[in-house]
PDB file of C-alpha atoms in Angstrom:
ATOM      1  CA  UNK A  11      60.473 -32.496 -96.167  1.00 52.00           C
ATOM      2  CA  UNK A  12      62.320 -35.192 -98.122  1.00 51.00           C
ATOM      3  CA  UNK A  13      60.680 -37.839-100.236  1.00 50.00           C
ATOM      4  CA  UNK A  14      58.623 -40.471 -98.356  1.00 53.00           C
ATOM      5  CA  UNK A  15      60.355 -43.523 -96.964  1.00 55.00           C
ATOM      6  CA  UNK A  16      61.127 -45.989 -99.664  1.00 51.00           C
ATOM      7  CA  UNK A  17      59.013 -48.682 -98.031  1.00 47.00           C
ATOM      8  CA  UNK A  18      55.985 -46.421 -97.675  1.00 49.00           C
ATOM      9  CA  UNK A  19      56.175 -45.041-101.182  1.00 40.00           C
ATOM     10  CA  UNK A  20      54.087 -47.959-102.326  1.00 42.00           C
ATOM     11  CA  UNK A  21      50.521 -47.217-101.293  1.00 42.00           C
ATOM     12  CA  UNK A  22      48.582 -49.952 -99.581  1.00 48.00           C
ATOM     13  CA  UNK A  23      46.226 -51.658-102.002  1.00 47.00           C
ATOM     14  CA  UNK A  24      42.661 -50.565-101.398  1.00 43.00           C
ATOM     15  CA  UNK A  25      41.701 -54.240-101.425  1.00 44.00           C
ATOM     16  CA  UNK A  26      44.084 -55.224 -98.607  1.00 48.00           C
ATOM     17  CA  UNK A  27      42.095 -57.350 -96.143  1.00 50.00           C
ATOM     18  CA  UNK A  28      41.027 -55.281 -93.160  1.00 51.00           C
ATOM     19  CA  UNK A  29      41.374 -58.368 -90.992  1.00 50.00           C
ATOM     20  CA  UNK A  30      45.110 -58.546 -91.706  1.00 55.00           C
ATOM     21  CA  UNK A  31      45.643 -54.910 -90.753  1.00 55.00           C
ATOM     22  CA  UNK A  32      43.665 -55.432 -87.561  1.00 56.00           C
ATOM     23  CA  UNK A  33      45.666 -58.561 -86.799  1.00 82.00           C
ATOM     24  CA  UNK A  34      48.951 -56.647 -87.017  1.00 82.00           C
ATOM     25  CA  UNK A  35      47.650 -53.933 -84.702  1.00 86.00           C
ATOM     26  CA  UNK A  36      46.932 -56.610 -82.107  1.00 84.00           C
ATOM     27  CA  UNK A  37      50.546 -57.832 -82.032  1.00 90.00           C
ATOM     28  CA  UNK A  38      53.304 -56.475 -79.825  1.00 89.00           C
ATOM     29  CA  UNK A  39      56.431 -54.967 -81.418  1.00 93.00           C
ATOM     30  CA  UNK A  40      58.507 -58.136 -81.360  1.00 92.00           C
ATOM     31  CA  UNK A  41      55.812 -60.130 -83.133  1.00 93.00           C
ATOM     32  CA  UNK A  42      55.304 -57.393 -85.722  1.00 94.00           C
ATOM     33  CA  UNK A  43      59.057 -57.460 -86.428  1.00 94.00           C
ATOM     34  CA  UNK A  44      58.932 -61.239 -86.721  1.00 93.00           C
ATOM     35  CA  UNK A  45      55.964 -60.977 -89.086  1.00 93.00           C
ATOM     36  CA  UNK A  46      57.847 -58.568 -91.327  1.00 93.00           C
ATOM     37  CA  UNK A  47      60.938 -60.764 -91.390  1.00 92.00           C
ATOM     38  CA  UNK A  48      58.672 -63.691 -92.267  1.00 91.00           C
ATOM     39  CA  UNK A  49      57.495 -61.841 -95.362  1.00 90.00           C
ATOM     40  CA  UNK A  50      54.451 -59.808 -94.271  1.00 90.00           C
ATOM     41  CA  UNK A  51      55.435 -56.494 -95.829  1.00 90.00           C
ATOM     42  CA  UNK A  52      52.553 -54.589 -94.247  1.00 91.00           C
ATOM     43  CA  UNK A  53      54.136 -55.250 -90.877  1.00 93.00           C
ATOM     44  CA  UNK A  54      56.723 -52.548 -91.583  1.00 94.00           C
ATOM     45  CA  UNK A  55      53.928 -50.055 -92.184  1.00 94.00           C
ATOM     46  CA  UNK A  56      52.568 -51.017 -88.770  1.00 94.00           C
ATOM     47  CA  UNK A  57      55.927 -50.202 -87.154  1.00 96.00           C
ATOM     48  CA  UNK A  58      55.974 -46.849 -88.921  1.00 96.00           C
ATOM     49  CA  UNK A  59      52.438 -46.112 -87.765  1.00 95.00           C
ATOM     50  CA  UNK A  60      53.372 -46.895 -84.176  1.00 95.00           C
ATOM     51  CA  UNK A  61      56.559 -44.874 -83.977  1.00 96.00           C
ATOM     52  CA  UNK A  62      56.505 -42.096 -86.570  1.00 96.00           C
ATOM     53  CA  UNK A  63      54.724 -39.492 -84.442  1.00 95.00           C
ATOM     54  CA  UNK A  64      56.558 -40.430 -81.258  1.00 95.00           C
ATOM     55  CA  UNK A  65      59.958 -40.199 -82.916  1.00 96.00           C
ATOM     56  CA  UNK A  66      59.048 -36.926 -84.580  1.00 95.00           C
ATOM     57  CA  UNK A  67      58.155 -35.455 -81.183  1.00 92.00           C
ATOM     58  CA  UNK A  68      61.348 -36.786 -79.630  1.00 93.00           C
ATOM     59  CA  UNK A  69      63.673 -35.531 -82.363  1.00 93.00           C
ATOM     60  CA  UNK A  70      61.863 -32.214 -82.720  1.00 90.00           C
ATOM     61  CA  UNK A  71      62.130 -31.548 -79.018  1.00 86.00           C
ATOM     62  CA  UNK A  72      65.801 -32.415 -79.133  1.00 86.00           C
ATOM     63  CA  UNK A  73      66.914 -30.344 -82.121  1.00 85.00           C
ATOM     64  CA  UNK A  74      64.204 -27.659 -82.248  1.00 82.00           C
ATOM     65  CA  UNK A  75      63.656 -27.733 -86.022  1.00 82.00           C
ATOM     66  CA  UNK A  76      60.473 -29.469 -87.165  1.00 87.00           C
ATOM     67  CA  UNK A  77      61.317 -29.741 -90.859  1.00 87.00           C
ATOM     68  CA  UNK A  78      64.741 -31.182 -90.082  1.00 89.00           C
ATOM     69  CA  UNK A  79      63.141 -33.514 -87.531  1.00 92.00           C
ATOM     70  CA  UNK A  80      60.806 -34.824 -90.218  1.00 93.00           C
ATOM     71  CA  UNK A  81      63.810 -35.536 -92.426  1.00 92.00           C
ATOM     72  CA  UNK A  82      65.562 -37.363 -89.596  1.00 95.00           C
ATOM     73  CA  UNK A  83      62.486 -39.489 -88.864  1.00 96.00           C
ATOM     74  CA  UNK A  84      62.537 -40.568 -92.492  1.00 95.00           C
ATOM     75  CA  UNK A  85      66.209 -41.463 -92.052  1.00 95.00           C
ATOM     76  CA  UNK A  86      65.408 -43.473 -88.916  1.00 96.00           C
ATOM     77  CA  UNK A  87      62.966 -45.681 -90.802  1.00 96.00           C
ATOM     78  CA  UNK A  88      65.283 -46.045 -93.763  1.00 95.00           C
ATOM     79  CA  UNK A  89      67.954 -47.369 -91.394  1.00 96.00           C
ATOM     80  CA  UNK A  90      65.480 -49.623 -89.640  1.00 96.00           C
ATOM     81  CA  UNK A  91      64.407 -51.057 -92.981  1.00 94.00           C
ATOM     82  CA  UNK A  92      67.993 -51.637 -94.077  1.00 94.00           C
ATOM     83  CA  UNK A  93      69.150 -53.255 -90.846  1.00 94.00           C
ATOM     84  CA  UNK A  94      66.087 -55.005 -89.426  1.00 94.00           C
ATOM     85  CA  UNK A  95      67.479 -58.376 -90.459  1.00 91.00           C
ATOM     86  CA  UNK A  96      70.325 -57.787 -88.000  1.00 91.00           C
ATOM     87  CA  UNK A  97      68.112 -56.640 -85.119  1.00 92.00           C
ATOM     88  CA  UNK A  98      68.490 -58.813 -82.019  1.00 90.00           C
ATOM     89  CA  UNK A  99      64.914 -59.922 -81.406  1.00 87.00           C
ATOM     90  CA  UNK A 100      65.699 -60.715 -77.780  1.00 89.00           C
ATOM     91  CA  UNK A 101      65.959 -56.934 -77.239  1.00 90.00           C
ATOM     92  CA  UNK A 102      63.195 -54.336 -77.110  1.00 93.00           C
ATOM     93  CA  UNK A 103      62.438 -52.867 -80.516  1.00 96.00           C
ATOM     94  CA  UNK A 104      61.477 -49.523 -78.938  1.00 95.00           C
ATOM     95  CA  UNK A 105      64.930 -49.180 -77.363  1.00 95.00           C
ATOM     96  CA  UNK A 106      66.632 -49.998 -80.642  1.00 96.00           C
ATOM     97  CA  UNK A 107      64.658 -47.512 -82.716  1.00 96.00           C
ATOM     98  CA  UNK A 108      65.045 -44.768 -80.099  1.00 96.00           C
ATOM     99  CA  UNK A 109      68.800 -45.403 -80.088  1.00 95.00           C
ATOM    100  CA  UNK A 110      68.895 -44.816 -83.835  1.00 96.00           C
ATOM    101  CA  UNK A 111      66.833 -41.634 -83.440  1.00 96.00           C
ATOM    102  CA  UNK A 112      68.968 -40.427 -80.546  1.00 94.00           C
ATOM    103  CA  UNK A 113      72.187 -40.909 -82.488  1.00 93.00           C
ATOM    104  CA  UNK A 114      70.828 -38.995 -85.476  1.00 93.00           C
ATOM    105  CA  UNK A 115      69.636 -36.161 -83.221  1.00 91.00           C
ATOM    106  CA  UNK A 116      72.990 -35.954 -81.438  1.00 87.00           C
ATOM    107  CA  UNK A 117      74.814 -35.874 -84.755  1.00 86.00           C
ATOM    108  CA  UNK A 118      72.577 -33.005 -85.817  1.00 84.00           C
ATOM    109  CA  UNK A 119      73.316 -31.077 -82.625  1.00 79.00           C
ATOM    110  CA  UNK A 120      77.064 -31.510 -83.025  1.00 74.00           C
ATOM    111  CA  UNK A 121      76.814 -29.281 -86.072  1.00 62.00           C
ATOM    112  CA  UNK A 122      75.068 -26.489 -84.209  1.00 57.00           C
ATOM    113  CA  UNK A 123      76.212 -24.021 -81.645  1.00 38.00           C
ATOM    114  CA  UNK A 124      72.728 -23.493 -80.202  1.00 36.00           C
ATOM    115  CA  UNK A 125      69.446 -25.289 -80.642  1.00 32.00           C
ATOM    116  CA  UNK A 126      66.024 -24.469 -79.142  1.00 32.00           C
ATOM    117  CA  UNK A 127      64.169 -27.380 -77.571  1.00 35.00           C
ATOM    118  CA  UNK A 128      60.478 -27.911 -76.942  1.00 33.00           C
ATOM    119  CA  UNK A 129      59.944 -29.977 -73.835  1.00 36.00           C
ATOM    120  CA  UNK A 130      57.120 -30.635 -71.413  1.00 39.00           C
ATOM    121  CA  UNK A 131      54.040 -29.040 -69.947  1.00 35.00           C
ATOM    122  CA  UNK A 132      54.497 -28.735 -66.225  1.00 37.00           C
ATOM    123  CA  UNK A 133      57.641 -28.101 -64.199  1.00 41.00           C
ATOM    124  CA  UNK A 134      56.244 -28.392 -60.687  1.00 38.00           C
ATOM    125  CA  UNK A 135      55.841 -32.152 -60.657  1.00 40.00           C
ATOM    126  CA  UNK A 136      57.983 -34.221 -58.335  1.00 39.00           C
ATOM    127  CA  UNK A 137      61.102 -34.830 -60.430  1.00 47.00           C
ATOM    128  CA  UNK A 138      61.388 -38.401 -59.166  1.00 49.00           C
ATOM    129  CA  UNK A 139      57.777 -39.375 -59.882  1.00 47.00           C
ATOM    130  CA  UNK A 140      57.238 -42.089 -62.472  1.00 46.00           C
ATOM    131  CA  UNK A 141      54.669 -40.031 -64.301  1.00 44.00           C
ATOM    132  CA  UNK A 142      53.363 -40.689 -67.770  1.00 39.00           C
ATOM    133  CA  UNK A 143      54.612 -38.633 -70.725  1.00 41.00           C
ATOM    134  CA  UNK A 144      53.074 -35.180 -70.527  1.00 38.00           C
ATOM    135  CA  UNK A 145      51.214 -33.165 -73.108  1.00 44.00           C
ATOM    136  CA  UNK A 146      50.942 -29.401 -73.424  1.00 45.00           C
ATOM    137  CA  UNK A 147      47.290 -29.383 -74.410  1.00 46.00           C
ATOM    138  CA  UNK A 148      44.213 -31.315 -73.399  1.00 47.00           C
ATOM    139  CA  UNK A 149      40.943 -30.788 -75.332  1.00 48.00           C
ATOM    140  CA  UNK A 150      39.061 -31.110 -72.037  1.00 50.00           C
ATOM    141  CA  UNK A 151      40.651 -27.956 -70.625  1.00 50.00           C
ATOM    142  CA  UNK A 152      38.906 -24.593 -70.825  1.00 57.00           C
ATOM    143  CA  UNK A 153      40.188 -22.048 -73.399  1.00 59.00           C
ATOM    144  CA  UNK A 154      41.822 -19.874 -70.723  1.00 58.00           C
ATOM    145  CA  UNK A 155      43.653 -22.925 -69.356  1.00 57.00           C
ATOM    146  CA  UNK A 156      44.888 -23.786 -72.828  1.00 62.00           C
ATOM    147  CA  UNK A 157      46.142 -20.230 -73.247  1.00 64.00           C
ATOM    148  CA  UNK A 158      48.119 -20.430 -70.019  1.00 67.00           C
ATOM    149  CA  UNK A 159      49.555 -23.781 -71.035  1.00 66.00           C
ATOM    150  CA  UNK A 160      50.661 -22.384 -74.375  1.00 73.00           C
ATOM    151  CA  UNK A 161      52.344 -19.516 -72.580  1.00 74.00           C
ATOM    152  CA  UNK A 162      54.079 -22.005 -70.314  1.00 73.00           C
ATOM    153  CA  UNK A 163      55.208 -23.974 -73.349  1.00 72.00           C
ATOM    154  CA  UNK A 164      56.798 -20.847 -74.790  1.00 77.00           C
ATOM    155  CA  UNK A 165      58.703 -20.268 -71.541  1.00 77.00           C
ATOM    156  CA  UNK A 166      59.763 -23.902 -71.480  1.00 71.00           C
ATOM    157  CA  UNK A 167      61.053 -23.699 -75.050  1.00 73.00           C
ATOM    158  CA  UNK A 168      63.122 -20.627 -74.287  1.00 76.00           C
ATOM    159  CA  UNK A 169      64.486 -22.014 -71.028  1.00 75.00           C
ATOM    160  CA  UNK A 170      65.342 -25.509 -72.206  1.00 73.00           C
ATOM    161  CA  UNK A 171      67.220 -24.063 -75.172  1.00 74.00           C
ATOM    162  CA  UNK A 172      69.837 -22.929 -72.668  1.00 80.00           C
ATOM    163  CA  UNK A 173      70.563 -26.402 -71.305  1.00 80.00           C
ATOM    164  CA  UNK A 174      73.896 -27.992 -72.259  1.00 85.00           C
ATOM    165  CA  UNK A 175      73.470 -30.116 -75.362  1.00 79.00           C
ATOM    166  CA  UNK A 176      74.686 -33.323 -73.719  1.00 82.00           C
ATOM    167  CA  UNK A 177      71.921 -33.041 -71.096  1.00 87.00           C
ATOM    168  CA  UNK A 178      69.075 -32.588 -73.551  1.00 82.00           C
ATOM    169  CA  UNK A 179      68.593 -36.124 -74.762  1.00 84.00           C
ATOM    170  CA  UNK A 180      68.308 -37.667 -71.288  1.00 86.00           C
ATOM    171  CA  UNK A 181      65.982 -34.834 -70.246  1.00 82.00           C
ATOM    172  CA  UNK A 182      63.635 -35.421 -73.172  1.00 79.00           C
ATOM    173  CA  UNK A 183      63.700 -39.187 -72.875  1.00 86.00           C
ATOM    174  CA  UNK A 184      62.827 -39.117 -69.187  1.00 85.00           C
ATOM    175  CA  UNK A 185      60.473 -36.170 -68.793  1.00 76.00           C
ATOM    176  CA  UNK A 186      58.614 -36.321 -72.095  1.00 71.00           C
ATOM    177  CA  UNK A 187      58.946 -39.857 -73.383  1.00 81.00           C
ATOM    178  CA  UNK A 188      58.645 -41.502 -69.960  1.00 81.00           C
ATOM    179  CA  UNK A 189      61.601 -43.822 -70.506  1.00 89.00           C
ATOM    180  CA  UNK A 190      63.130 -45.650 -67.548  1.00 90.00           C
ATOM    181  CA  UNK A 191      66.687 -44.917 -66.470  1.00 91.00           C
ATOM    182  CA  UNK A 192      67.737 -48.316 -67.795  1.00 93.00           C
ATOM    183  CA  UNK A 193      66.217 -47.621 -71.213  1.00 93.00           C
ATOM    184  CA  UNK A 194      67.867 -44.200 -71.353  1.00 93.00           C
ATOM    185  CA  UNK A 195      71.227 -45.747 -70.471  1.00 94.00           C
ATOM    186  CA  UNK A 196      70.890 -48.238 -73.303  1.00 94.00           C
ATOM    187  CA  UNK A 197      69.693 -45.641 -75.807  1.00 93.00           C
ATOM    188  CA  UNK A 198      72.448 -43.132 -75.005  1.00 91.00           C
ATOM    189  CA  UNK A 199      75.170 -45.731 -74.389  1.00 92.00           C
ATOM    190  CA  UNK A 200      75.877 -44.238 -70.958  1.00 93.00           C
ATOM    191  CA  UNK A 201      75.979 -45.982 -67.605  1.00 94.00           C
ATOM    192  CA  UNK A 202      73.179 -45.440 -65.101  1.00 93.00           C
ATOM    193  CA  UNK A 203      75.288 -43.154 -62.937  1.00 94.00           C
ATOM    194  CA  UNK A 204      75.989 -40.843 -65.871  1.00 95.00           C
ATOM    195  CA  UNK A 205      72.323 -40.798 -66.895  1.00 94.00           C
ATOM    196  CA  UNK A 206      71.174 -39.891 -63.385  1.00 92.00           C
ATOM    197  CA  UNK A 207      73.895 -37.278 -62.980  1.00 93.00           C
ATOM    198  CA  UNK A 208      73.093 -35.570 -66.286  1.00 92.00           C
ATOM    199  CA  UNK A 209      69.381 -35.681 -65.604  1.00 91.00           C
ATOM    200  CA  UNK A 210      69.788 -34.206 -62.135  1.00 89.00           C
ATOM    201  CA  UNK A 211      71.964 -31.378 -63.425  1.00 89.00           C
ATOM    202  CA  UNK A 212      69.580 -30.700 -66.299  1.00 87.00           C
ATOM    203  CA  UNK A 213      66.599 -30.540 -63.937  1.00 86.00           C
ATOM    204  CA  UNK A 214      68.367 -28.196 -61.538  1.00 85.00           C
ATOM    205  CA  UNK A 215      69.590 -25.909 -64.287  1.00 85.00           C
ATOM    206  CA  UNK A 216      66.194 -25.849 -65.959  1.00 78.00           C
ATOM    207  CA  UNK A 217      64.514 -24.870 -62.688  1.00 80.00           C
ATOM    208  CA  UNK A 218      67.050 -22.068 -62.145  1.00 82.00           C
ATOM    209  CA  UNK A 219      66.409 -20.680 -65.623  1.00 79.00           C
ATOM    210  CA  UNK A 220      62.635 -20.820 -65.714  1.00 78.00           C
ATOM    211  CA  UNK A 221      61.903 -20.160 -62.030  1.00 74.00           C
ATOM    212  CA  UNK A 222      62.223 -16.342 -62.116  1.00 76.00           C
ATOM    213  CA  UNK A 223      59.927 -16.179 -65.150  1.00 73.00           C
ATOM    214  CA  UNK A 224      57.137 -17.912 -63.258  1.00 66.00           C
ATOM    215  CA  UNK A 225      57.140 -15.646 -60.206  1.00 57.00           C
TER     216      UNK A 225
END
């Protein structure tokens, strides 16, 4: 993995007031951005804390290479740091940062002929349901259930790797990240019709690939 983000290279002082850190955690994204632009440098650390893991999961599941995904997450935050002054604060910060991550992931995929993709836990949900982002493992499940879920994850990885590259991003954003169609359209710079068409084709193709393995 590359060197830490330039803005996180400076460790937080041990004497930093706990109240200030708590205060930042209580703010929504737009107010954290405003706090950073107003000079509260720790606010950027708060944005990193909120999005680092989520973006790593998103990029990793899109390109299938964890070490490279870690590098790209670092690049996302470097770009955010460089361009935050130009961010339109009337827009959602989450959409903006996911757009940056999506563009970096797509650029990475353009240089590959085939990329495995880790996706989501269950495939028998109603495709149109507005479900929450899914996880492969739940500590409350019994060991044998966890084993079966890990086996399912392996099948999902192998099956999703066969999806066309231009369908992968919308598939991940919707089924794993729980993004709305409108958010996906803004992130991918596609119209709603294109998003829905790609997602429908990706779902159908995925079901055709993995279905025989689950019989």
